[in-house]
Tab-separated table of C-alpha atoms in Angstrom:
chain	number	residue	atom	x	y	z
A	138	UNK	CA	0.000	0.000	0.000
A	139	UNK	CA	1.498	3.017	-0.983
A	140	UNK	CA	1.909	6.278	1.241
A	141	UNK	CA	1.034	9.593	-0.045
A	142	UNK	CA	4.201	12.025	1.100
A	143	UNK	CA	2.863	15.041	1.717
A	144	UNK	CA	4.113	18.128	-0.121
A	145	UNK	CA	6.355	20.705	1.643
A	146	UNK	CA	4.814	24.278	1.841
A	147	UNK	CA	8.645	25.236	0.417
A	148	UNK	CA	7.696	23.132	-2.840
A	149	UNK	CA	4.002	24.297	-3.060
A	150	UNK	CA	5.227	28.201	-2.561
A	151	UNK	CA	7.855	27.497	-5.629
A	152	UNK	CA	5.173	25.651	-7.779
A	153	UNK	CA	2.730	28.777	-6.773
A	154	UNK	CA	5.478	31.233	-7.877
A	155	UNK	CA	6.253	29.300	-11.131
A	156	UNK	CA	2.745	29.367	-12.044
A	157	UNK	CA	1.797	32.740	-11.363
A	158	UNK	CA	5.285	33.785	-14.048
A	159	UNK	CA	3.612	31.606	-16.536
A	160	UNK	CA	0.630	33.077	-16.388
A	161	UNK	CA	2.605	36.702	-16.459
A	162	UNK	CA	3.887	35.510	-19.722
A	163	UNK	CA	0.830	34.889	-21.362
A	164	UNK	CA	-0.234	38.368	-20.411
A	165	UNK	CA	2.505	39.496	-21.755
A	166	UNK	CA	2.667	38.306	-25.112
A	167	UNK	CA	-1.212	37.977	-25.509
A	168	UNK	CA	-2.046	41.767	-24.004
A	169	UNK	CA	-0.150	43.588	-27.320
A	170	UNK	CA	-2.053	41.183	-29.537
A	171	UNK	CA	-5.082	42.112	-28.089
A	172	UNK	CA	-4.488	45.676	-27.685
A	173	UNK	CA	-3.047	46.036	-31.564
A	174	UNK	CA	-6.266	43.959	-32.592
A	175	UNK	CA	-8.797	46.059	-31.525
A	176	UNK	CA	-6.639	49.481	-32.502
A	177	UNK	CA	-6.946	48.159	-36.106
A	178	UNK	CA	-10.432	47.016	-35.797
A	179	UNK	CA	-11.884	49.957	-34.094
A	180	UNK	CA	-10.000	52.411	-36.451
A	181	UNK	CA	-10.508	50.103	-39.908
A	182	UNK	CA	-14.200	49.697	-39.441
A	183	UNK	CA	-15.080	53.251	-39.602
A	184	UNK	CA	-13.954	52.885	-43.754
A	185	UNK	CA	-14.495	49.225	-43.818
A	186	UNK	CA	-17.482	49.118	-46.437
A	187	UNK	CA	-18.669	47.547	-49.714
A	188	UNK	CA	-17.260	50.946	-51.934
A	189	UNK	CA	-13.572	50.073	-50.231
A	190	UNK	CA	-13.393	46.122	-50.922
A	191	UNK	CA	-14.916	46.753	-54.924
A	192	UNK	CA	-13.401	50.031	-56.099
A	193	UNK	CA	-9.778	51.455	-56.481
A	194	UNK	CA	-8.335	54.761	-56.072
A	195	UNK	CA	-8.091	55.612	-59.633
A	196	UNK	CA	-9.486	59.003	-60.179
A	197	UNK	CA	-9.519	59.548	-56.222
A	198	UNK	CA	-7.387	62.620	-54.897
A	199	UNK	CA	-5.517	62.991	-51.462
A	200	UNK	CA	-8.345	64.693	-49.866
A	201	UNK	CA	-11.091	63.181	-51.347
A	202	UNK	CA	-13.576	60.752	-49.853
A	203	UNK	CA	-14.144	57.119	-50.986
A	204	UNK	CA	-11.985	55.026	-52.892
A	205	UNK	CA	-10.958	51.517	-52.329
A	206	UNK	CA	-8.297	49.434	-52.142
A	207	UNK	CA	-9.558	46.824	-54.859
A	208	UNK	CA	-7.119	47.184	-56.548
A	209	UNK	CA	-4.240	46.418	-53.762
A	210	UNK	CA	-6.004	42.994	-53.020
A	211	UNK	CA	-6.095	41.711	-55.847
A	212	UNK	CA	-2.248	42.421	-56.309
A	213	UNK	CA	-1.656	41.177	-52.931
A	214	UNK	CA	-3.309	37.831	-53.712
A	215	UNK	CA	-1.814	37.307	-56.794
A	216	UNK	CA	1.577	37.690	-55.394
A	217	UNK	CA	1.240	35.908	-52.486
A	218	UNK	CA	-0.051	32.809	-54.741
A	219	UNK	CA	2.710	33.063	-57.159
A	220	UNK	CA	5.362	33.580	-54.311
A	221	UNK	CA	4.083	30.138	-52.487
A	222	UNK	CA	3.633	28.502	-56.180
A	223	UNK	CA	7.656	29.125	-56.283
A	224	UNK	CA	8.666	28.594	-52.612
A	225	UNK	CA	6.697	26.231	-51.554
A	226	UNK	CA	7.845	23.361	-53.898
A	227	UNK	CA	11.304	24.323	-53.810
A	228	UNK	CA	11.452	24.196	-49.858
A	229	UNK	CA	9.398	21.173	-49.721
A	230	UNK	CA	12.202	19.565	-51.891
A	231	UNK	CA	15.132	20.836	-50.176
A	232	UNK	CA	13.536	19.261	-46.637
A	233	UNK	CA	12.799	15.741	-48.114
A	234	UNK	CA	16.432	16.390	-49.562
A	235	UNK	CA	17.782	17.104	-45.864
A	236	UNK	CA	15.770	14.769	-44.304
A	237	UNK	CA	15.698	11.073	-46.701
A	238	UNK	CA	19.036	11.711	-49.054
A	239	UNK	CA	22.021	13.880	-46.967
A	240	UNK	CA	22.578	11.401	-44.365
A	241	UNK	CA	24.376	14.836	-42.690
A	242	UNK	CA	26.675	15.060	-45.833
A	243	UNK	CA	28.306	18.236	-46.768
A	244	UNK	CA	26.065	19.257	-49.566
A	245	UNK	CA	23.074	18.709	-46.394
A	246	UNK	CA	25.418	20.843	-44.110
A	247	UNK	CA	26.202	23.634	-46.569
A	248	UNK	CA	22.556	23.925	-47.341
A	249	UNK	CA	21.487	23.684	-43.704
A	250	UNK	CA	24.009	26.958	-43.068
A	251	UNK	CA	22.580	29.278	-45.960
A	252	UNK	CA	19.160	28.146	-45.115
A	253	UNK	CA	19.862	29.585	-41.644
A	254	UNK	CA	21.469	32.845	-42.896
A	255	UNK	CA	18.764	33.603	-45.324
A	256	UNK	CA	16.011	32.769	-42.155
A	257	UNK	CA	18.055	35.871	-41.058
A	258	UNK	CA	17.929	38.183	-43.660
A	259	UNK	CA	16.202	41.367	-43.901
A	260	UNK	CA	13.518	41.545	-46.240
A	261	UNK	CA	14.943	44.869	-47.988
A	262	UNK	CA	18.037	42.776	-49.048
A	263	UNK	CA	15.632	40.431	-50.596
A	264	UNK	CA	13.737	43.328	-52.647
A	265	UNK	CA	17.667	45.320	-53.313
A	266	UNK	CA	18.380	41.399	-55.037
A	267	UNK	CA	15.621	41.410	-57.269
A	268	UNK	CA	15.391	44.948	-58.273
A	269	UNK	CA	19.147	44.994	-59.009
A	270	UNK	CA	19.179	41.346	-60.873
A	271	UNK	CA	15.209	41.297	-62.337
A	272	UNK	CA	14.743	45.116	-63.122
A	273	UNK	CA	17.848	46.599	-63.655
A	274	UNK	CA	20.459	43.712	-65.118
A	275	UNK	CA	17.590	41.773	-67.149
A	276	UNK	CA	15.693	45.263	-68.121
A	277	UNK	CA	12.548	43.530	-67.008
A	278	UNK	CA	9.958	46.438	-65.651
A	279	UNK	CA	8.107	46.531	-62.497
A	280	UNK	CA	5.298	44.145	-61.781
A	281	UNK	CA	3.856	41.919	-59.496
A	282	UNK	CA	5.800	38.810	-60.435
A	283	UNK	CA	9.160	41.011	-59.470
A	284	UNK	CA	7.366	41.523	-55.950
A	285	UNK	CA	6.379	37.264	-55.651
A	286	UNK	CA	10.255	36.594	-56.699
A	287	UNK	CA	11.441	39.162	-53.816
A	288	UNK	CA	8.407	37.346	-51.478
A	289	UNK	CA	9.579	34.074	-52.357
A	290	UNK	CA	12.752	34.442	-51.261
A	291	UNK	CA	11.321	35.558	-47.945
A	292	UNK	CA	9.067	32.329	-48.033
A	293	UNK	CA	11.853	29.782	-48.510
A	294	UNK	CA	13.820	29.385	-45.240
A	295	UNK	CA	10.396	29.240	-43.150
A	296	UNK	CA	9.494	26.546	-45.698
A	297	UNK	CA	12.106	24.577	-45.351
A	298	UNK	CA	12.628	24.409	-41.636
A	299	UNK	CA	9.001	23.771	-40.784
A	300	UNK	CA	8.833	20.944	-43.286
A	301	UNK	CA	12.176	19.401	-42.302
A	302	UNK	CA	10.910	19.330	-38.346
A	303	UNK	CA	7.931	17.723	-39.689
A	304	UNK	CA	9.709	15.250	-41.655
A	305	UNK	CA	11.797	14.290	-38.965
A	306	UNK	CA	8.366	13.895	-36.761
A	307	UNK	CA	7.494	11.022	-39.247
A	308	UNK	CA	8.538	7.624	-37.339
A	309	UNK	CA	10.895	5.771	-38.876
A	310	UNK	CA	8.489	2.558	-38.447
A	311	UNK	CA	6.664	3.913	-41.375
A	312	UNK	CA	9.131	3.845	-43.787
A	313	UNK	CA	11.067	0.678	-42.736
A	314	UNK	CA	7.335	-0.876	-42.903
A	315	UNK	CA	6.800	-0.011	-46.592
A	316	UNK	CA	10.711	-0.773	-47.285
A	317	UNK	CA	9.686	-4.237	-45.889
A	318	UNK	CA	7.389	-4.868	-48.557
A	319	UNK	CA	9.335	-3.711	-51.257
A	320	UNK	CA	8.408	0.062	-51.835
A	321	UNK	CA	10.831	2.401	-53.367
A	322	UNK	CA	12.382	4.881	-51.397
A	323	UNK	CA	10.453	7.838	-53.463
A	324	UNK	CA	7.001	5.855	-53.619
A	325	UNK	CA	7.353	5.454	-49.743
A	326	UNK	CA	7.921	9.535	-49.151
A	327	UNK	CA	5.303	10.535	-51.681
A	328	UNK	CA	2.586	7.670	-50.262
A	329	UNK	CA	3.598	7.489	-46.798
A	330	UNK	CA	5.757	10.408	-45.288
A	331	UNK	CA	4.822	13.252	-47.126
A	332	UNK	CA	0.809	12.386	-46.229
A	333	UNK	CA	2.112	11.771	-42.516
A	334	UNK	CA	3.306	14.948	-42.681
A	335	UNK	CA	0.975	16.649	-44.207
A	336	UNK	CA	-0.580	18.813	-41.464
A	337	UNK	CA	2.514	20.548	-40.103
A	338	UNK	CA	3.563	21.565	-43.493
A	339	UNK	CA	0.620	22.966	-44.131
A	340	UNK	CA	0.784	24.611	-41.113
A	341	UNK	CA	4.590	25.887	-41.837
A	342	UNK	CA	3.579	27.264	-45.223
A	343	UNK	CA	0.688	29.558	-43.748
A	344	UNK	CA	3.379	30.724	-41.500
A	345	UNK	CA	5.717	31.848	-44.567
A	346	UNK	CA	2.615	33.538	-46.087
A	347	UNK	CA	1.851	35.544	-42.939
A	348	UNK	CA	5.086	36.825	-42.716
A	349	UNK	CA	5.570	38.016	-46.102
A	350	UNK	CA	2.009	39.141	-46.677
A	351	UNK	CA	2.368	42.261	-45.095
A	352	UNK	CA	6.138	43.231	-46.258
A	353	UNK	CA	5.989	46.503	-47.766
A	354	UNK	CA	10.207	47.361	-48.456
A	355	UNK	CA	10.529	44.571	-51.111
A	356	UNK	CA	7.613	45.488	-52.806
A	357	UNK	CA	8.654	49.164	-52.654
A	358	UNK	CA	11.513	48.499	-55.233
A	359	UNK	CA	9.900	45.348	-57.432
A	360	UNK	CA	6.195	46.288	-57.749
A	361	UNK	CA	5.546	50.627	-57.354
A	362	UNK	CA	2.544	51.795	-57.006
A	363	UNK	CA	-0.385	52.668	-59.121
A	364	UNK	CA	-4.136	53.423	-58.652
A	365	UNK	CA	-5.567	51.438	-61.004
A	366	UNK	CA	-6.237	47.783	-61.101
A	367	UNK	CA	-4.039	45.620	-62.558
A	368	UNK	CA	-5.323	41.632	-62.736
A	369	UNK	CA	-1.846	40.782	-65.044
A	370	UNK	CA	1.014	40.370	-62.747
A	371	UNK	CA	3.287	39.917	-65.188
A	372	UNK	CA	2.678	43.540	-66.855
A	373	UNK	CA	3.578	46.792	-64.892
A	374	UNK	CA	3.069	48.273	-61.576
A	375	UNK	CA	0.766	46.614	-59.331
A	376	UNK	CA	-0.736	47.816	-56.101
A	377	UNK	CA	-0.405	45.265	-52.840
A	378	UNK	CA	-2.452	45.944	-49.278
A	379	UNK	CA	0.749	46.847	-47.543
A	380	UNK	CA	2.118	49.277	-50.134
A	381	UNK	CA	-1.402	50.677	-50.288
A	382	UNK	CA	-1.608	51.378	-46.494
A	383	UNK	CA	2.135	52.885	-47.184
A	384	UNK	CA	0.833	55.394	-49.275
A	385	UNK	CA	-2.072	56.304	-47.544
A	386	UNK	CA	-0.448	56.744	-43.974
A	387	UNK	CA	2.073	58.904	-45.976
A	388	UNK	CA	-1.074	61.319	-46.689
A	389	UNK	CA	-1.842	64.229	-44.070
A	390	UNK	CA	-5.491	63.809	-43.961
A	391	UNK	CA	-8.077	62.307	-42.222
A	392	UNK	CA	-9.555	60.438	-45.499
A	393	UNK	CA	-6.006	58.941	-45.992
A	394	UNK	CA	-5.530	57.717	-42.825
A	395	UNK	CA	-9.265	56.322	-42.073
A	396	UNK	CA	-8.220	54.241	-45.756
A	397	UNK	CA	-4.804	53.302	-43.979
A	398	UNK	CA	-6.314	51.809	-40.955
A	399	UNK	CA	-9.038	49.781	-43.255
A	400	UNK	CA	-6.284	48.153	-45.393
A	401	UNK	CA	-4.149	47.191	-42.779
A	402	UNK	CA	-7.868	45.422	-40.929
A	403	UNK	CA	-8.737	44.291	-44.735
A	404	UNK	CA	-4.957	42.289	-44.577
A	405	UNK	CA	-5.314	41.069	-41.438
A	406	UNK	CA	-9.098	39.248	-42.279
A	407	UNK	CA	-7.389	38.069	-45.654
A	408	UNK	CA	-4.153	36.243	-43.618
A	409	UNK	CA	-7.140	35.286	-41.515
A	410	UNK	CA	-9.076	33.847	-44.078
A	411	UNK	CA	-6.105	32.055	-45.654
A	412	UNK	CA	-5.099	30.223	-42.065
A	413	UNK	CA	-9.051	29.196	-42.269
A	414	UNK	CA	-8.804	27.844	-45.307
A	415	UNK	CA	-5.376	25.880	-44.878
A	416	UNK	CA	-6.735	24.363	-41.668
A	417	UNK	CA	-10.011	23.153	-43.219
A	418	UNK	CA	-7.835	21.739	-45.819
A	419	UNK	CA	-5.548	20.233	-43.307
A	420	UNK	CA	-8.222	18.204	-41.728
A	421	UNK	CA	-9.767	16.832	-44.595
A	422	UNK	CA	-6.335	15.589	-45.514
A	423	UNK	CA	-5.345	14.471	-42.477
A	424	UNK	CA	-4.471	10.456	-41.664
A	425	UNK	CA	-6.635	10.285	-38.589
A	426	UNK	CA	-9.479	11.523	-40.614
A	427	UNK	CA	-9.110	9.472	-43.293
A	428	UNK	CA	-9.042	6.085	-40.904
């Protein structure tokens, strides 16, 4: 029979103390969320209206009332799909890479090292690369596929390191299983690893999408700005939500700003939306679902 050993006040005063800091933390980090949240909302609603999600600024001066930012959204979609249509296949690669094939070789090593300076990187260099190379070496103009190259690079390193750590979650039992009854190496990470890990990469590449979604410097120097709508990415200036707040904030008026504070709430419901939508898709692709 065993005896319950009762529990110094010493110990109980530490545990107390140690949960009380935990709990500090979470205010902590959870109280400027919270408070920047309802800034945005409370200031983006006031503009927040059918005219700003359907019309663009063309035509609209500094001062004047109404306007949209159309026009930015659809440039900030488009360039957030094209920039995961590039990095997301490349870092998915370069993680299976890492994790089935390098064994820790020196080509895994030396790509382990630059993925880890480029997680580093300030987006500006990332913008001052393509503008240099894309715009000024190749003679290509501005556009919204110079601003998903830039994002892209941006996209890459998160990629790669969330899909690695979820790679390396898969248990080895599942592979040497399907090796056991005569798979292919490349069969067994397309049929069996890559759907095991399915869920956290999705999760890792919604991460890489938040964070570039609202860059503004690369797009400053790949895409410039312009009031009109452009739906061809591939053909001139094109508008994006964090450019257009930018400009706006840039603007001494009241009609500027109130704009501003709508695009910034309008980018934060469309990273929303996206997470929503990668979840959903998560869980109807998930293994314990589909047993």
């Amino acid at each position: 029979m065993s005896i319950i050993q009762h529990v110094s006040t010493g110990r109980r005063v530490k545990d107390r103390i140690v949960q009380c800091l935990v709990y500090l933390a979470f205010a902590l980090a959870v109280v400027p969320l919270i408070s920047v949240l309802w800034l945005v909302i409370q200031n983006g609603m006031a503009r927040l209206d059918l005219e700003f999600l359907t019309h663009s600024m063309r035509g609209i001066g500094a001062r004047d009332a109404g306007g949209g930012a159309y026009h930015a959204i659809i440039g900030t979609l488009e360039q957030v799909l094209l920039a995961s249509a590039i990095a997301v296949p490349i870092g998915v690669l370069t993680a299976i890479y890492l994790v089935e094939y390098s064994n820790g070789g020196r080509l895994g090593r030396t790509i382990s090292f630059f993925v880890d300076v480029m997680t580093g990187v300030p987006s500006i260099v990332s913008g001052l690369f393509i503008f240099a190379f894309w715009i000024l070496f190749l003679g290509i103009p501005f556009s919204g596929f110079a601003g998903a190259l830039a994002l892209s690079i941006l996209m890459m390193p998160t990629v790669v390191r969330s899909a690695e750590e979820m790679l390396k979650l898969v248990p080895n039992d599942l592979r040497e299983a399907a090796y056991a009854l005569g798979v292919p190496k490349w069969r067994t990470i397309l049929k069996v690893v890559l759907p095991t890990a399915f869920t956290g990469i999705i999760t890792g590449v919604m991460l890489a999408i938040a964070r570039v979604a609202g860059e503004t410097a690369p797009l400053l120097l790949t895409v410039f700005f312009t009031d009109s709508i452009n739906n061809d990415p591939f053909n001139g200036p094109q508008m994006g939500l964090p450019l257009y707040v930018f400009d706006q904030a840039a603007r001494p008026n009241d009609t500027a700003i109130d704009r501003a504070w709508a695009g910034a709430l309008t980018l934060i419901l469309i990273v929303m939306l996206l997470n929503l939508v990668a979840r959903l898709i998560a869980w109807w692709r998930s293994p314990a679902r589909a047993r």
